[in-house]
Amino acid sequence: MVIVTKGDLIWIEPPTKNQFACPIGARVIDSYGGKIKVIDDDNREQWLPAEQRIRIMHPTSVQGVEDMIRLGDLHEAGILRNLFIRYKQKLIYTYTGSILVAVNPYMDLPIYTAEQIRLYRNRRIGELPPHIFAIADNAYTNMRRTGRNQCMIISGESGAGKTESTKLVLQFLAMVSGQHSWIEQQVLEANPIMEAFGNAKTIRNDNSSRFGKYIDIHFTGNGAIEGAKVEQYLLEKSRLVSQALGERNYHIFYCLLAGLSAAEKDELSLTSPQDYYYLTQGKMLEAEGRNDAADLAEMRSAMKVLMFKDAEIWQIFRILAALLHIGNIKYTATILNNMEATEIKDKAGVTRVAKLLQVDERSLVNALTTRSLITRDERVVSCLSAEQSLDIRDALVKGIYGRLFLYIINRINEAIYK
């Protein structure tokens, strides 16, 4: 039997039963006839029946701790409550030994200044409150001390803040290396380019990375950054041709339409996002908190830092515009030689795409409406149905964008990998 008094903090059974349910914290506010009245962590008041199992909360779970190894209630409920308490106090970082748990605050916090970087430099983990800079400094210091490679794994579900954490680690390393060199600037400027082409608004996250990346940072014997290399994998190509309700395509398309000058848009035959099939399926043309026009200007500036030539940047824009126009191509079913076939009525649209991609118009039409099978002795061309042609159209767009993304990553590496 557990004896409690008014003001005690206890663990009570969850209000609902499912696979994610776990005990929650509550404060005793009254008792009568063997029952106790509590107010739980979600501010719900309730009378608990005498038969309900309760447990006294350990003192470490009452106010929360910076390192969860010190928790007396070392179970799922204790961990969740500790993170919840600290989150309400705008303390988004918590240790579990040498592991840092970060809870996305979805707001700007004044804890990433140059002064904060200096504060966490050459400090052991635990000397100061938990922080992403402490983890970055620990890796940097160990590398300098031992001369051995260090690794930081940033993992979490969509919207957890992995992209921002990566940028903060790079910001810290660039500053503490102390050289403030051109290569450090180039490493930092790679981020807005990768975000533009590889990130998108999802239901859970307005700047969700839709690809995985592995970043190698190379240092001199004196601890200065001398280069970096980015490896990308698992780009979500399906997003190019289909988005869930409330989501967007990749940022770069909206940035292009918002940030290009009227003359540039006219040269690419571009108009507004609502005019393109590939941008409207999610019925979400804007992302709260993002300025697409400003983002394009930032990306173009970053590309200059990373040695992209003006003509090269314009060629990339031509390809992106062509992909939008390809998405607007419509097919009409027809019969050719007693077989199901398809044709493209919008000849002007095909001409526009061929001009932007600098390919032969007839070859483009054939690629979008026919299939070629090459055997040992001959080449057999067969017509596609309208439905099959749509699949081919989408596959072409995914293939081109995938190659373009890989090209951009390779160009970034050419600039920063020494």
Coordinates of C-alpha atoms in Angstrom, one line a residue:
M1 CA 0.0 0.0 0.0
V2 CA 1.3 3.4 -1.0
I3 CA 0.6 6.3 1.5
V4 CA 0.5 9.7 -0.1
T5 CA -0.2 13.2 1.2
K6 CA -1.3 16.4 -0.4
G7 CA 1.4 17.8 -2.7
D8 CA 3.1 14.5 -3.4
L9 CA 4.1 13.8 -7.0
I10 CA 3.2 10.3 -8.2
W11 CA 3.1 8.1 -11.3
I12 CA -0.4 7.2 -12.4
E13 CA -1.7 4.9 -15.1
P14 CA -2.2 6.5 -18.6
P15 CA -5.7 7.7 -19.5
T16 CA -5.7 5.6 -22.7
K17 CA -4.4 2.1 -23.5
N18 CA -2.4 1.7 -26.6
Q19 CA 1.0 0.6 -27.7
F20 CA 2.5 4.0 -26.9
A21 CA 0.8 4.5 -23.5
C22 CA 3.0 4.9 -20.4
P23 CA 2.5 6.2 -16.9
I24 CA 2.3 10.0 -16.5
G25 CA 3.2 12.3 -13.6
A26 CA 0.5 13.8 -11.3
R27 CA 0.3 15.9 -8.1
V28 CA -2.0 14.9 -5.3
I29 CA -4.4 17.8 -4.5
D30 CA -7.0 16.0 -2.3
S31 CA -8.0 12.7 -0.8
Y32 CA -11.3 11.3 0.5
G33 CA -12.6 7.8 1.4
G34 CA -9.6 5.9 0.1
K35 CA -9.6 7.9 -3.2
I36 CA -7.2 10.6 -4.1
K37 CA -7.6 13.6 -6.4
V38 CA -4.8 14.5 -8.7
I39 CA -3.9 17.0 -11.4
D40 CA -1.7 15.4 -14.0
D41 CA 1.1 16.8 -16.2
D42 CA -1.5 17.6 -18.9
N43 CA -3.5 19.7 -16.3
R44 CA -6.3 17.2 -16.1
E45 CA -8.0 16.8 -12.7
Q46 CA -9.3 13.4 -11.8
W47 CA -10.3 11.2 -8.8
L48 CA -8.3 7.9 -8.8
P49 CA -10.1 4.8 -7.6
A50 CA -8.6 3.0 -4.6
E51 CA -7.6 0.0 -6.7
Q52 CA -5.5 2.0 -9.2
R53 CA -1.8 1.3 -8.9
I54 CA 0.3 4.4 -8.1
R55 CA 4.0 4.9 -7.4
I56 CA 5.8 7.7 -5.6
M57 CA 7.9 9.8 -8.0
H58 CA 11.6 9.9 -7.4
P59 CA 12.9 13.4 -6.4
T60 CA 15.1 13.6 -9.6
S61 CA 11.9 13.4 -11.7
V62 CA 10.2 16.3 -9.9
Q63 CA 12.4 19.1 -11.3
G64 CA 14.2 17.3 -14.0
V65 CA 18.0 16.7 -14.5
E66 CA 20.5 17.7 -17.2
D67 CA 21.8 14.1 -17.5
M68 CA 19.2 11.4 -17.6
I69 CA 21.6 8.8 -16.3
R70 CA 21.0 10.5 -12.9
L71 CA 17.2 9.8 -13.0
G72 CA 15.9 7.7 -10.2
D73 CA 12.9 6.7 -12.3
L74 CA 14.9 5.3 -15.1
H75 CA 12.1 4.1 -17.3
E76 CA 10.2 5.4 -20.4
A77 CA 7.8 7.6 -18.4
G78 CA 10.7 9.2 -16.4
I79 CA 12.6 10.0 -19.5
L80 CA 9.6 11.5 -21.3
R81 CA 8.7 13.6 -18.2
N82 CA 12.2 14.9 -17.8
L83 CA 12.3 16.0 -21.5
F84 CA 8.9 17.6 -21.1
I85 CA 9.8 19.5 -18.0
R86 CA 12.9 20.9 -19.6
Y87 CA 11.2 21.7 -22.8
K88 CA 8.6 23.9 -21.0
Q89 CA 11.6 25.8 -19.5
K90 CA 13.0 26.3 -23.1
L91 CA 15.8 23.9 -22.2
I92 CA 15.8 21.8 -25.4
Y93 CA 19.0 19.9 -24.8
T94 CA 19.5 17.0 -22.3
Y95 CA 22.3 14.5 -21.9
T96 CA 22.1 10.7 -21.6
G97 CA 25.8 10.2 -20.8
S98 CA 27.7 11.4 -23.8
I99 CA 24.6 11.3 -26.0
L100 CA 22.7 14.6 -26.6
V101 CA 18.9 14.5 -26.8
A102 CA 17.5 17.6 -28.7
V103 CA 13.8 18.5 -28.7
N104 CA 12.9 20.8 -31.6
P105 CA 11.5 24.1 -30.1
Y106 CA 10.1 25.3 -33.5
M107 CA 11.3 28.8 -32.6
D108 CA 14.5 30.8 -32.6
L109 CA 16.4 30.7 -29.3
P110 CA 19.3 33.0 -28.5
I111 CA 21.7 30.2 -27.6
Y112 CA 23.8 29.9 -30.8
T113 CA 25.8 33.1 -30.7
A114 CA 29.6 33.5 -31.1
E115 CA 29.7 34.1 -27.3
Q116 CA 28.1 30.7 -26.7
I117 CA 30.7 29.1 -29.0
R118 CA 33.5 30.6 -27.0
L119 CA 31.8 29.6 -23.8
Y120 CA 31.7 25.9 -24.7
R121 CA 35.2 25.8 -26.2
N122 CA 37.6 23.5 -24.3
R123 CA 35.0 22.4 -21.8
R124 CA 34.3 18.9 -20.7
I125 CA 30.8 17.5 -21.2
G126 CA 28.8 18.3 -18.1
E127 CA 30.7 21.4 -17.0
L128 CA 28.1 23.6 -18.6
P129 CA 24.4 23.0 -19.4
P130 CA 23.8 20.5 -22.3
H131 CA 24.3 21.9 -25.7
I132 CA 25.0 20.9 -29.3
F133 CA 28.2 22.9 -29.1
A134 CA 29.5 20.8 -26.2
I135 CA 29.2 17.7 -28.4
A136 CA 30.9 19.4 -31.3
D137 CA 33.7 20.6 -29.1
N138 CA 34.2 17.1 -27.5
A139 CA 34.6 15.6 -31.0
Y140 CA 37.0 18.4 -32.1
T141 CA 39.1 18.3 -28.9
N142 CA 39.4 14.5 -29.1
M143 CA 40.5 14.7 -32.7
R144 CA 43.2 17.3 -31.8
R145 CA 44.3 15.3 -28.8
T146 CA 44.4 11.8 -30.2
G147 CA 44.9 12.5 -33.9
R148 CA 42.1 10.1 -34.7
N149 CA 38.9 10.5 -36.8
Q150 CA 35.8 11.4 -34.9
C151 CA 32.2 10.7 -35.8
M152 CA 28.9 12.4 -34.9
I153 CA 25.6 10.7 -35.8
I154 CA 22.6 13.0 -36.0
S155 CA 19.4 10.9 -36.1
G156 CA 15.7 11.4 -35.5
E157 CA 12.3 11.3 -37.1
S158 CA 11.2 13.9 -39.6
G159 CA 11.0 17.4 -38.1
A160 CA 13.3 16.5 -35.2
G161 CA 15.8 19.2 -36.2
K162 CA 18.6 17.1 -37.8
T163 CA 19.3 19.6 -40.6
E164 CA 19.6 22.5 -38.1
S165 CA 21.8 20.5 -35.8
T166 CA 24.1 19.7 -38.7
K167 CA 24.4 23.4 -39.6
L168 CA 25.1 24.3 -36.0
V169 CA 27.9 21.7 -35.8
L170 CA 29.5 23.1 -39.0
Q171 CA 29.1 26.6 -37.6
F172 CA 30.9 25.6 -34.4
L173 CA 33.8 23.8 -36.2
A174 CA 34.3 26.7 -38.7
M175 CA 34.6 29.2 -35.8
V176 CA 36.8 27.2 -33.4
S177 CA 39.3 26.2 -36.1
G178 CA 40.3 29.8 -35.9
Q179 CA 41.4 30.5 -39.5
H180 CA 38.2 32.0 -41.0
S181 CA 39.4 30.9 -44.4
W182 CA 37.8 30.8 -47.8
I183 CA 37.4 27.0 -47.6
E184 CA 35.5 27.3 -44.3
Q185 CA 33.1 29.8 -46.0
Q186 CA 32.6 27.4 -48.9
V187 CA 31.8 24.5 -46.5
L188 CA 29.1 26.6 -44.8
E189 CA 27.7 27.9 -48.1
A190 CA 27.1 24.4 -49.3
N191 CA 24.1 24.2 -47.0
P192 CA 21.7 26.6 -48.7
I193 CA 22.3 24.9 -52.0
M194 CA 21.7 21.4 -50.7
E195 CA 18.6 22.6 -48.9
A196 CA 17.1 24.3 -52.0
F197 CA 17.5 21.1 -54.1
G198 CA 17.0 18.5 -51.4
N199 CA 14.5 19.9 -48.9
A200 CA 10.8 20.4 -49.0
K201 CA 7.8 21.3 -46.9
T202 CA 6.0 18.3 -45.4
I203 CA 3.1 18.1 -43.0
R204 CA 5.4 17.8 -40.0
N205 CA 8.3 20.0 -41.1
D206 CA 8.6 23.2 -43.3
N207 CA 12.2 22.4 -44.1
S208 CA 12.4 18.6 -44.2
S209 CA 15.5 17.0 -45.8
R210 CA 14.3 14.5 -48.3
F211 CA 17.7 12.8 -48.7
G212 CA 20.4 11.4 -46.5
K213 CA 23.9 12.9 -46.3
Y214 CA 27.3 12.0 -44.9
I215 CA 29.7 14.9 -44.5
D216 CA 33.5 14.4 -44.0
I217 CA 35.3 17.4 -42.6
H218 CA 39.1 17.4 -43.1
F219 CA 41.4 19.3 -40.8
T220 CA 45.1 20.3 -41.0
G221 CA 47.5 19.3 -38.2
N222 CA 46.9 22.7 -36.6
G223 CA 43.1 22.0 -36.4
A224 CA 42.0 24.3 -39.3
I225 CA 39.4 23.1 -41.8
E226 CA 41.2 22.3 -45.1
G227 CA 38.3 20.7 -47.0
A228 CA 35.1 18.6 -46.8
K229 CA 33.2 16.0 -48.8
V230 CA 29.5 15.4 -49.1
E231 CA 28.0 12.0 -49.9
Q232 CA 24.2 11.9 -50.7
Y233 CA 21.9 9.0 -50.8
L234 CA 18.2 8.1 -51.0
L235 CA 16.9 11.3 -52.6
E236 CA 13.1 11.2 -52.6
K237 CA 12.4 11.4 -56.3
S238 CA 8.7 10.5 -56.1
R239 CA 8.1 14.0 -54.5
L240 CA 8.9 15.6 -57.9
V241 CA 5.7 14.2 -59.5
S242 CA 3.4 13.7 -56.5
Q243 CA 3.0 15.4 -53.1
A244 CA 0.7 14.6 -50.3
L245 CA -2.0 17.1 -49.3
G246 CA -0.4 20.0 -47.4
E247 CA 3.1 19.4 -48.7
R248 CA 5.2 21.0 -51.4
N249 CA 7.7 19.9 -54.1
Y250 CA 11.3 20.8 -53.6
H251 CA 12.0 24.3 -52.4
I252 CA 14.0 25.2 -55.5
F253 CA 11.0 25.3 -57.8
Y254 CA 9.1 27.8 -55.7
C255 CA 12.3 29.8 -55.2
L256 CA 12.8 29.9 -58.9
L257 CA 9.3 31.3 -59.6
A258 CA 9.4 33.8 -56.8
G259 CA 13.0 35.0 -57.2
L260 CA 13.7 35.3 -60.9
S261 CA 13.3 38.7 -62.5
A262 CA 10.4 39.2 -65.0
A263 CA 12.9 39.0 -67.9
E264 CA 14.4 35.8 -66.7
K265 CA 11.0 34.2 -66.2
D266 CA 10.0 35.3 -69.6
E267 CA 13.1 33.7 -71.2
L268 CA 12.2 30.4 -69.4
S269 CA 8.5 30.8 -70.2
L270 CA 7.7 30.6 -66.5
T271 CA 4.7 32.1 -64.7
S272 CA 3.3 31.3 -61.2
P273 CA 3.4 28.1 -59.1
Q274 CA -0.4 27.5 -59.5
D275 CA 0.1 27.1 -63.2
Y276 CA 2.2 23.9 -62.9
Y277 CA 0.9 20.4 -62.3
Y278 CA 4.0 19.3 -60.4
L279 CA 3.6 22.1 -57.9
T280 CA -0.1 22.0 -57.1
Q281 CA -1.0 18.5 -56.1
G282 CA -0.4 19.2 -52.4
K283 CA -2.5 22.4 -52.6
M284 CA 0.3 24.2 -50.7
L285 CA 2.2 26.9 -52.6
E286 CA 3.8 28.7 -49.7
A287 CA 5.6 27.5 -46.6
E288 CA 5.1 29.6 -43.4
G289 CA 8.3 31.3 -42.4
R290 CA 10.1 30.9 -45.7
N291 CA 10.8 33.7 -48.2
D292 CA 11.3 31.9 -51.5
A293 CA 12.6 35.0 -53.3
A294 CA 15.2 35.7 -50.6
D295 CA 16.2 32.0 -50.6
L296 CA 16.9 32.0 -54.3
A297 CA 19.1 35.1 -53.9
E298 CA 21.0 33.4 -51.0
M299 CA 21.4 30.2 -53.1
R300 CA 22.7 32.1 -56.1
S301 CA 25.2 33.8 -53.9
A302 CA 26.3 30.5 -52.3
M303 CA 26.8 29.0 -55.8
K304 CA 29.1 31.9 -56.7
V305 CA 31.1 31.1 -53.5
L306 CA 31.3 27.5 -54.6
M307 CA 32.7 28.4 -58.0
F308 CA 29.5 27.8 -60.1
K309 CA 29.8 29.9 -63.2
D310 CA 26.9 32.2 -64.3
A311 CA 26.3 30.2 -67.4
E312 CA 26.3 27.0 -65.4
I313 CA 23.7 28.4 -63.0
W314 CA 21.5 29.5 -65.9
Q315 CA 21.7 26.0 -67.4
I316 CA 20.5 24.5 -64.1
F317 CA 17.6 27.0 -64.1
R318 CA 16.8 25.9 -67.7
I319 CA 16.6 22.3 -66.7
L320 CA 14.4 23.1 -63.7
A321 CA 12.0 25.1 -65.9
A322 CA 11.9 22.3 -68.5
L323 CA 10.9 19.8 -65.8
L324 CA 7.9 22.1 -64.8
H325 CA 6.8 22.3 -68.4
I326 CA 7.1 18.6 -68.9
G327 CA 4.7 18.1 -66.0
N328 CA 2.1 20.1 -67.9
I329 CA 2.3 17.9 -71.0
K330 CA -1.1 16.2 -71.6
Y331 CA -1.7 13.1 -73.7
T332 CA -4.6 12.1 -75.9
A333 CA -5.4 8.4 -76.5
T334 CA -5.6 7.4 -80.1
I335 CA -5.4 4.3 -82.3
L336 CA -2.4 3.7 -84.6
N337 CA -2.2 0.6 -86.9
N338 CA -5.0 -1.0 -84.9
M339 CA -3.1 -0.6 -81.7
E340 CA -3.6 1.6 -78.7
A341 CA -1.3 4.7 -78.9
T342 CA -1.1 8.3 -77.6
E343 CA -0.2 11.7 -79.0
I344 CA 0.7 15.1 -77.6
K345 CA -1.7 17.8 -78.6
D346 CA 0.3 20.7 -77.1
K347 CA 3.0 21.0 -79.7
A348 CA 4.1 24.4 -78.4
G349 CA 4.7 22.9 -75.0
V350 CA 7.0 20.2 -76.5
T351 CA 8.8 22.8 -78.5
R352 CA 9.4 24.8 -75.4
V353 CA 10.8 21.8 -73.5
A354 CA 13.0 20.8 -76.3
K355 CA 14.5 24.3 -76.6
L356 CA 15.2 24.4 -72.8
L357 CA 16.8 21.0 -72.7
Q358 CA 18.6 21.7 -76.1
V359 CA 17.4 18.4 -77.6
D360 CA 15.8 17.4 -80.8
E361 CA 12.0 17.9 -80.7
R362 CA 11.1 14.7 -82.6
S363 CA 13.4 12.6 -80.3
L364 CA 11.7 14.1 -77.3
V365 CA 8.2 13.3 -78.6
N366 CA 9.4 9.7 -79.3
A367 CA 10.8 9.4 -75.8
L368 CA 7.5 10.5 -74.3
T369 CA 5.2 8.4 -76.4
T370 CA 7.0 5.2 -77.5
R371 CA 9.1 2.4 -76.1
S372 CA 12.2 1.0 -77.8
L373 CA 13.2 -2.6 -77.4
I374 CA 16.7 -3.5 -78.8
T375 CA 17.4 -7.2 -79.5
R376 CA 20.5 -8.6 -81.0
D377 CA 19.4 -8.1 -84.6
E378 CA 16.9 -5.3 -84.6
R379 CA 15.3 -2.4 -82.7
V380 CA 11.6 -2.6 -82.1
V381 CA 9.6 0.5 -81.4
S382 CA 6.1 0.2 -79.9
C383 CA 3.5 2.9 -79.0
L384 CA 2.5 3.6 -75.4
S385 CA -1.0 4.1 -74.1
A386 CA -1.9 7.4 -72.5
E387 CA -1.5 5.9 -69.1
Q388 CA 1.9 4.4 -69.9
S389 CA 3.0 7.7 -71.4
L390 CA 2.2 9.5 -68.1
D391 CA 4.4 7.1 -66.3
I392 CA 7.2 7.6 -68.8
R393 CA 6.9 11.3 -68.5
D394 CA 7.2 11.2 -64.7
A395 CA 10.1 8.7 -64.8
L396 CA 11.9 11.0 -67.2
V397 CA 11.5 14.0 -64.8
K398 CA 12.7 11.9 -61.8
G399 CA 15.7 10.7 -63.8
I400 CA 16.7 14.1 -64.9
Y401 CA 16.3 15.7 -61.4
G402 CA 18.2 12.8 -59.8
R403 CA 21.1 13.3 -62.2
L404 CA 21.0 17.1 -61.7
F405 CA 21.1 16.7 -57.9
L406 CA 24.1 14.4 -58.1
Y407 CA 25.8 16.9 -60.5
I408 CA 25.3 19.7 -58.0
I409 CA 26.7 17.6 -55.1
N410 CA 29.7 16.7 -57.2
R411 CA 30.3 20.4 -58.1
I412 CA 30.2 21.3 -54.4
N413 CA 32.7 18.6 -53.7
E414 CA 35.0 19.9 -56.4
A415 CA 35.1 23.2 -54.6
I416 CA 35.5 22.0 -51.0
Y417 CA 37.3 18.7 -51.3
K418 CA 41.0 19.4 -51.2

